[in-house]
């Protein structure tokens, strides 16, 4: 078996197309064979495709699973007693949620991959962290929602942590100002979900006429743009408005999902989302699911090296996107870089921000 731990020692954006393709192909074939042996539902699906498990094709041709299958079936490749954590996706009331079963090894790999990816943007030293959310989100640890898991996952980068919102999702201006004063000599790491930041942080600062000094801040945010697009707020406008109220200049969006936690796709300084060496995206044409060319819009398939306790290493999402290029982004990072257009029309809402409803 390929040692994923050793791959995690490689800089996340350092391999070119040929190097990464060879490595990813080897890992994907091994994961496919392992899940085939250990997950009977996955085996049935591959058998239905007529796949010869002893002679697997290139990973682009290995059958993927539609991501919504995790809402309908209990898909795991380890005994129940080895499951240490069950992650659930976002979902509106009454909507089924994905259930992702993690054993200790997969959970550890997710954490290490996230550290490698995020550290390459904010540095490896832990710094004071302002969480643009409420601590109430993470209090129920019996089940890890995507939002709570995101906060807990990113919290490892914070040396001291402060929640900007109280239990009623109200901005605690005094608490935030006190925290910033205590750490005024240090860079500040900020994390939150896109729509929550807009609704409960930006809008409240504007309403109160308060300005904060976050000129040393580094913000990472994610969770979907559906609601902000509805308010005609573009990514560029989002950054500009935040700069206006708090002077923050380093703002990075990311794309990720609970079904492949850890292998997030970070936005670079050029505004492009990037694949690390631990994951890949493939764009599929909607009419026949064949592989689209660079520059051609289609459905996004996400591929990850990490899932060992469940067959989630190759999933077809309900998001549309386009690959903009590979190995030649002006930011200097190697690998594919891409753009998201949003959820396929008539697909369910599922992002953290998309499913959030403000309390009345």
Short mmCIF file of C-alpha atoms in Angstrom, two decimals:
data_model
loop_
_atom_site.label_atom_id
_atom_site.label_comp_id
_atom_site.label_asym_id
_atom_site.label_seq_id
_atom_site.Cartn_x
_atom_site.Cartn_y
_atom_site.Cartn_z
CA UNK A 1 0.00 0.00 0.00
CA UNK A 2 1.13 3.55 -0.70
CA UNK A 3 2.04 5.28 2.56
CA UNK A 4 -0.26 8.33 2.70
CA UNK A 5 1.66 9.64 5.70
CA UNK A 6 4.75 10.00 3.48
CA UNK A 7 2.75 11.78 0.80
CA UNK A 8 1.57 14.21 3.46
CA UNK A 9 5.21 15.21 3.93
CA UNK A 10 5.32 16.55 0.35
CA UNK A 11 4.58 20.26 -0.10
CA UNK A 12 0.90 20.42 -1.14
CA UNK A 13 1.35 22.37 -4.38
CA UNK A 14 4.77 21.10 -5.51
CA UNK A 15 4.08 18.30 -8.02
CA UNK A 16 3.50 18.83 -11.72
CA UNK A 17 0.85 17.05 -13.77
CA UNK A 18 2.84 13.91 -14.60
CA UNK A 19 4.16 13.44 -11.04
CA UNK A 20 0.78 13.93 -9.42
CA UNK A 21 -1.15 11.86 -11.96
CA UNK A 22 1.08 8.84 -11.34
CA UNK A 23 0.81 9.15 -7.57
CA UNK A 24 -2.95 9.78 -7.54
CA UNK A 25 -3.59 6.90 -9.93
CA UNK A 26 -1.72 4.47 -7.69
CA UNK A 27 -3.57 5.62 -4.56
CA UNK A 28 -7.00 5.63 -6.21
CA UNK A 29 -6.56 2.11 -7.53
CA UNK A 30 -5.52 0.87 -4.07
CA UNK A 31 -8.44 2.63 -2.36
CA UNK A 32 -10.89 1.23 -4.93
CA UNK A 33 -9.65 -2.31 -4.34
CA UNK A 34 -9.69 -1.87 -0.56
CA UNK A 35 -13.25 -0.50 -0.41
CA UNK A 36 -14.37 -3.18 -2.87
CA UNK A 37 -13.18 -5.81 -0.40
CA UNK A 38 -14.52 -4.10 2.73
CA UNK A 39 -17.79 -2.40 1.75
CA UNK A 40 -20.41 -4.75 0.32
CA UNK A 41 -22.62 -1.95 -1.04
CA UNK A 42 -19.65 -0.44 -2.88
CA UNK A 43 -18.74 -3.88 -4.25
CA UNK A 44 -22.26 -4.34 -5.62
CA UNK A 45 -22.12 -0.98 -7.35
CA UNK A 46 -18.77 -1.71 -9.01
CA UNK A 47 -19.92 -5.20 -9.99
CA UNK A 48 -23.00 -3.64 -11.60
CA UNK A 49 -20.60 -1.58 -13.74
CA UNK A 50 -18.86 -4.79 -14.84
CA UNK A 51 -15.54 -3.48 -13.54
CA UNK A 52 -12.65 -5.93 -13.39
CA UNK A 53 -11.26 -5.22 -9.92
CA UNK A 54 -8.01 -7.08 -10.65
CA UNK A 55 -7.18 -4.85 -13.63
CA UNK A 56 -8.34 -1.36 -12.82
CA UNK A 57 -8.14 1.39 -15.45
CA UNK A 58 -6.73 4.87 -14.89
CA UNK A 59 -8.60 6.58 -12.05
CA UNK A 60 -10.44 8.86 -14.49
CA UNK A 61 -12.23 5.71 -15.70
CA UNK A 62 -12.97 4.13 -12.33
CA UNK A 63 -16.70 4.55 -11.52
CA UNK A 64 -17.44 7.45 -9.15
CA UNK A 65 -20.24 7.56 -6.61
CA UNK A 66 -22.85 10.35 -6.71
CA UNK A 67 -22.34 12.29 -3.51
CA UNK A 68 -26.01 12.03 -2.51
CA UNK A 69 -25.64 8.25 -2.04
CA UNK A 70 -24.24 9.03 1.41
CA UNK A 71 -27.69 10.37 2.29
CA UNK A 72 -29.42 7.20 1.25
CA UNK A 73 -27.08 4.41 2.31
CA UNK A 74 -24.82 3.58 5.22
CA UNK A 75 -21.54 3.36 3.36
CA UNK A 76 -18.55 2.35 5.45
CA UNK A 77 -15.58 0.08 5.07
CA UNK A 78 -14.79 -0.51 8.75
CA UNK A 79 -16.74 -2.28 11.51
CA UNK A 80 -19.11 -0.05 13.49
CA UNK A 81 -16.94 -0.44 16.59
CA UNK A 82 -14.03 1.23 14.77
CA UNK A 83 -16.05 4.38 13.98
CA UNK A 84 -14.83 7.22 16.22
CA UNK A 85 -16.72 10.07 14.60
CA UNK A 86 -19.79 10.47 12.39
CA UNK A 87 -19.86 13.62 10.28
CA UNK A 88 -23.10 14.96 8.87
CA UNK A 89 -23.61 17.36 5.99
CA UNK A 90 -25.58 20.58 6.11
CA UNK A 91 -29.27 20.20 5.44
CA UNK A 92 -32.41 22.22 5.76
CA UNK A 93 -35.19 20.97 8.00
CA UNK A 94 -36.66 17.73 6.67
CA UNK A 95 -33.80 17.19 4.23
CA UNK A 96 -31.76 14.00 4.46
CA UNK A 97 -28.12 14.53 5.45
CA UNK A 98 -24.99 12.65 4.45
CA UNK A 99 -23.45 10.48 7.14
CA UNK A 100 -19.72 9.97 6.91
CA UNK A 101 -18.14 7.37 9.17
CA UNK A 102 -14.57 8.03 10.27
CA UNK A 103 -12.17 5.67 11.96
CA UNK A 104 -9.14 6.93 13.84
CA UNK A 105 -6.80 6.64 10.83
CA UNK A 106 -9.01 8.54 8.38
CA UNK A 107 -9.75 11.25 10.94
CA UNK A 108 -6.02 11.67 11.58
CA UNK A 109 -5.22 11.86 7.85
CA UNK A 110 -7.90 14.53 7.40
CA UNK A 111 -6.40 16.65 10.15
CA UNK A 112 -2.86 16.33 8.79
CA UNK A 113 -3.90 17.19 5.22
CA UNK A 114 -5.83 20.24 6.42
CA UNK A 115 -2.79 21.42 8.40
CA UNK A 116 -0.49 21.05 5.39
CA UNK A 117 -2.84 22.91 3.04
CA UNK A 118 -3.80 25.78 5.34
CA UNK A 119 -0.29 26.22 6.75
CA UNK A 120 0.98 26.89 3.25
CA UNK A 121 -1.27 29.99 3.25
CA UNK A 122 -1.12 31.30 6.83
CA UNK A 123 2.18 29.84 8.06
CA UNK A 124 2.87 26.97 10.43
CA UNK A 125 2.89 28.99 13.65
CA UNK A 126 -0.40 29.13 15.57
CA UNK A 127 -1.72 32.66 16.00
CA UNK A 128 -4.67 34.31 17.81
CA UNK A 129 -7.94 33.32 16.14
CA UNK A 130 -11.21 35.19 15.82
CA UNK A 131 -14.04 32.80 14.95
CA UNK A 132 -16.84 34.65 13.15
CA UNK A 133 -19.55 32.41 14.56
CA UNK A 134 -21.09 31.35 17.87
CA UNK A 135 -19.61 28.79 20.27
CA UNK A 136 -23.08 27.22 20.43
CA UNK A 137 -22.39 25.56 17.06
CA UNK A 138 -19.72 23.27 18.50
CA UNK A 139 -21.29 22.47 21.87
CA UNK A 140 -23.11 19.35 20.72
CA UNK A 141 -20.24 17.05 19.88
CA UNK A 142 -22.30 13.88 19.71
CA UNK A 143 -22.79 14.65 16.03
CA UNK A 144 -20.40 16.76 14.00
CA UNK A 145 -22.30 19.00 11.61
CA UNK A 146 -20.35 20.37 8.67
CA UNK A 147 -20.38 23.84 10.25
CA UNK A 148 -19.24 22.64 13.65
CA UNK A 149 -16.63 20.37 12.13
CA UNK A 150 -15.29 23.27 10.07
CA UNK A 151 -14.90 25.45 13.14
CA UNK A 152 -13.26 22.68 15.16
CA UNK A 153 -11.00 21.70 12.28
CA UNK A 154 -9.70 25.22 11.70
CA UNK A 155 -9.46 25.95 15.42
CA UNK A 156 -6.19 24.02 15.57
CA UNK A 157 -4.53 26.99 13.87
CA UNK A 158 -5.49 29.34 16.71
CA UNK A 159 -3.26 29.89 19.76
CA UNK A 160 -5.97 31.88 21.59
CA UNK A 161 -9.57 31.73 20.36
CA UNK A 162 -12.44 34.20 20.57
CA UNK A 163 -15.97 33.77 19.20
CA UNK A 164 -17.25 37.00 17.67
CA UNK A 165 -20.94 36.09 18.03
CA UNK A 166 -22.88 35.30 21.19
CA UNK A 167 -25.39 32.47 21.62
CA UNK A 168 -28.06 34.57 19.85
CA UNK A 169 -25.79 35.11 16.82
CA UNK A 170 -25.30 38.76 17.84
CA UNK A 171 -21.95 40.45 17.26
CA UNK A 172 -20.08 40.96 20.55
CA UNK A 173 -18.33 44.18 19.57
CA UNK A 174 -16.83 44.80 23.02
CA UNK A 175 -15.48 41.25 23.23
CA UNK A 176 -13.97 41.45 19.75
CA UNK A 177 -12.36 44.85 20.42
CA UNK A 178 -10.89 43.59 23.71
CA UNK A 179 -9.47 40.50 21.94
CA UNK A 180 -7.93 42.61 19.18
CA UNK A 181 -6.42 45.02 21.72
CA UNK A 182 -4.83 42.13 23.62
CA UNK A 183 -3.25 40.83 20.41
CA UNK A 184 -2.62 44.06 18.53
CA UNK A 185 1.03 43.17 17.86
CA UNK A 186 0.17 39.81 16.29
CA UNK A 187 -1.40 38.70 13.01
CA UNK A 188 -4.95 37.48 13.57
CA UNK A 189 -6.44 34.42 11.90
CA UNK A 190 -10.15 34.74 11.18
CA UNK A 191 -12.43 31.90 10.16
CA UNK A 192 -16.11 31.71 9.34
CA UNK A 193 -18.78 30.76 6.84
CA UNK A 194 -19.34 33.18 4.01
CA UNK A 195 -22.98 34.13 4.55
CA UNK A 196 -22.66 34.25 8.35
CA UNK A 197 -19.74 36.66 8.00
CA UNK A 198 -21.77 38.86 5.70
CA UNK A 199 -24.96 38.76 7.77
CA UNK A 200 -23.68 38.83 11.33
CA UNK A 201 -20.27 40.49 11.07
CA UNK A 202 -20.13 42.86 8.11
CA UNK A 203 -23.76 44.01 8.24
CA UNK A 204 -23.64 44.52 12.00
CA UNK A 205 -20.43 46.57 11.83
CA UNK A 206 -22.05 48.78 9.19
CA UNK A 207 -25.27 49.08 11.20
CA UNK A 208 -23.41 50.04 14.37
CA UNK A 209 -21.01 52.36 12.52
CA UNK A 210 -18.09 50.45 14.06
CA UNK A 211 -14.73 49.97 12.38
CA UNK A 212 -12.18 47.40 13.50
CA UNK A 213 -8.46 47.25 12.76
CA UNK A 214 -7.89 43.88 11.12
CA UNK A 215 -5.11 45.10 8.83
CA UNK A 216 -2.99 42.21 10.14
CA UNK A 217 -5.83 39.75 9.69
CA UNK A 218 -5.95 36.65 7.48
CA UNK A 219 -9.50 35.46 6.76
CA UNK A 220 -10.38 32.00 5.49
CA UNK A 221 -14.05 31.48 4.68
CA UNK A 222 -16.20 28.96 2.85
CA UNK A 223 -19.58 27.34 2.80
CA UNK A 224 -21.23 28.49 -0.38
CA UNK A 225 -22.21 31.67 -2.18
CA UNK A 226 -25.82 30.91 -3.04
CA UNK A 227 -27.38 33.38 -0.59
CA UNK A 228 -24.85 36.12 -1.30
CA UNK A 229 -25.30 35.77 -5.05
CA UNK A 230 -29.01 36.27 -4.32
CA UNK A 231 -28.06 39.61 -2.75
CA UNK A 232 -25.87 40.44 -5.77
CA UNK A 233 -22.65 40.29 -3.76
CA UNK A 234 -19.71 39.07 -5.85
CA UNK A 235 -16.50 37.69 -4.33
CA UNK A 236 -14.75 40.93 -5.28
CA UNK A 237 -17.47 43.00 -3.60
CA UNK A 238 -17.31 40.79 -0.51
CA UNK A 239 -13.59 41.47 -0.13
CA UNK A 240 -13.92 45.19 -0.81
CA UNK A 241 -16.73 45.67 1.71
CA UNK A 242 -14.81 43.80 4.41
CA UNK A 243 -11.74 45.91 3.71
CA UNK A 244 -13.87 49.05 4.11
CA UNK A 245 -15.04 48.12 7.64
CA UNK A 246 -11.94 46.44 9.05
CA UNK A 247 -8.99 46.97 6.70
CA UNK A 248 -8.46 43.26 6.08
CA UNK A 249 -6.54 42.50 2.89
CA UNK A 250 -5.81 38.77 3.01
CA UNK A 251 -9.11 37.00 2.34
CA UNK A 252 -9.18 33.40 1.06
CA UNK A 253 -12.28 31.48 0.04
CA UNK A 254 -12.22 27.70 -0.01
CA UNK A 255 -14.27 24.88 -1.53
CA UNK A 256 -14.80 21.67 0.37
CA UNK A 257 -17.39 19.25 1.62
CA UNK A 258 -18.01 17.02 4.60
CA UNK A 259 -17.79 13.94 2.37
CA UNK A 260 -14.09 14.71 1.81
CA UNK A 261 -13.08 16.66 4.88
CA UNK A 262 -9.43 17.69 5.00
CA UNK A 263 -8.75 18.00 1.29
CA UNK A 264 -10.11 21.50 0.84
CA UNK A 265 -9.50 23.60 -2.26
CA UNK A 266 -8.06 26.98 -1.28
CA UNK A 267 -8.37 30.19 -3.26
CA UNK A 268 -5.03 31.76 -4.19
CA UNK A 269 -4.08 35.43 -4.48
CA UNK A 270 -5.27 35.35 -8.12
CA UNK A 271 -8.78 34.33 -7.07
CA UNK A 272 -8.40 30.73 -8.33
CA UNK A 273 -9.34 27.61 -6.36
CA UNK A 274 -6.44 25.12 -6.27
CA UNK A 275 -6.14 21.33 -6.05
CA UNK A 276 -3.46 20.17 -3.65
CA UNK A 277 -1.53 16.96 -4.32
CA UNK A 278 -3.84 15.15 -1.87
CA UNK A 279 -6.90 15.60 -4.07
CA UNK A 280 -8.01 16.25 -7.60
CA UNK A 281 -11.02 17.48 -9.50
CA UNK A 282 -12.31 16.19 -12.81
CA UNK A 283 -14.96 18.08 -14.79
CA UNK A 284 -17.62 15.80 -16.34
CA UNK A 285 -19.88 16.69 -19.26
CA UNK A 286 -23.50 16.51 -18.10
CA UNK A 287 -24.76 14.71 -21.20
CA UNK A 288 -22.56 11.60 -20.95
CA UNK A 289 -20.21 12.12 -17.96
CA UNK A 290 -17.15 12.05 -20.20
CA UNK A 291 -14.14 14.10 -19.09
CA UNK A 292 -14.39 17.74 -20.17
CA UNK A 293 -11.45 19.75 -21.47
CA UNK A 294 -9.77 22.68 -19.74
CA UNK A 295 -12.10 25.65 -20.11
CA UNK A 296 -15.20 23.49 -20.59
CA UNK A 297 -17.99 23.78 -18.01
CA UNK A 298 -19.43 20.66 -16.38
CA UNK A 299 -20.12 18.76 -13.18
CA UNK A 300 -17.34 18.57 -10.62
CA UNK A 301 -15.98 15.18 -9.55
CA UNK A 302 -13.81 15.31 -6.43
CA UNK A 303 -11.07 12.75 -5.82
CA UNK A 304 -9.24 12.37 -2.52
CA UNK A 305 -6.45 10.19 -1.15
CA UNK A 306 -7.76 10.22 2.42
CA UNK A 307 -11.04 8.22 2.81
CA UNK A 308 -10.14 4.80 4.19
CA UNK A 309 -13.12 4.13 6.45
CA UNK A 310 -15.78 4.85 3.80
CA UNK A 311 -15.80 4.66 -0.03
CA UNK A 312 -15.67 8.42 -0.57
CA UNK A 313 -12.43 8.66 -2.53
CA UNK A 314 -14.13 9.50 -5.85
CA UNK A 315 -17.43 11.40 -5.78
CA UNK A 316 -19.55 13.22 -8.32
CA UNK A 317 -20.85 16.45 -6.78
CA UNK A 318 -23.89 18.47 -7.82
CA UNK A 319 -21.74 21.56 -8.39
CA UNK A 320 -20.79 23.01 -11.74
CA UNK A 321 -17.33 24.34 -12.47
CA UNK A 322 -14.55 24.74 -14.98
CA UNK A 323 -10.82 24.00 -14.89
CA UNK A 324 -8.97 27.19 -15.78
CA UNK A 325 -5.51 25.69 -16.13
CA UNK A 326 -2.90 23.37 -14.66
CA UNK A 327 0.62 24.00 -13.32
CA UNK A 328 0.67 27.55 -14.68
CA UNK A 329 -1.27 29.76 -12.26
CA UNK A 330 0.52 33.12 -11.84
CA UNK A 331 0.50 32.52 -8.05
CA UNK A 332 3.20 29.87 -8.59
CA UNK A 333 1.33 26.86 -7.18
CA UNK A 334 1.33 23.73 -9.30
CA UNK A 335 -1.72 21.58 -9.96
CA UNK A 336 -5.14 22.28 -11.42
CA UNK A 337 -6.90 25.54 -10.67
CA UNK A 338 -10.58 26.09 -11.23
CA UNK A 339 -13.72 28.12 -10.74
CA UNK A 340 -17.12 27.15 -9.29
CA UNK A 341 -20.37 28.30 -10.89
CA UNK A 342 -22.60 26.95 -8.13
CA UNK A 343 -25.08 24.18 -7.59
CA UNK A 344 -26.68 22.42 -10.55
CA UNK A 345 -30.20 23.73 -11.15
CA UNK A 346 -32.82 21.80 -9.13
CA UNK A 347 -30.16 20.14 -6.92
CA UNK A 348 -30.76 20.29 -3.19
CA UNK A 349 -29.29 23.14 -1.14
CA UNK A 350 -26.55 21.79 1.07
CA UNK A 351 -23.77 24.31 1.77
CA UNK A 352 -23.32 25.61 5.34
CA UNK A 353 -24.35 29.11 4.33
CA UNK A 354 -27.03 27.93 1.90
CA UNK A 355 -28.91 26.01 4.57
CA UNK A 356 -28.56 28.59 7.31
CA UNK A 357 -31.71 30.36 8.46
CA UNK A 358 -31.49 33.46 10.64
CA UNK A 359 -33.45 33.18 13.86
CA UNK A 360 -36.48 35.42 13.85
#
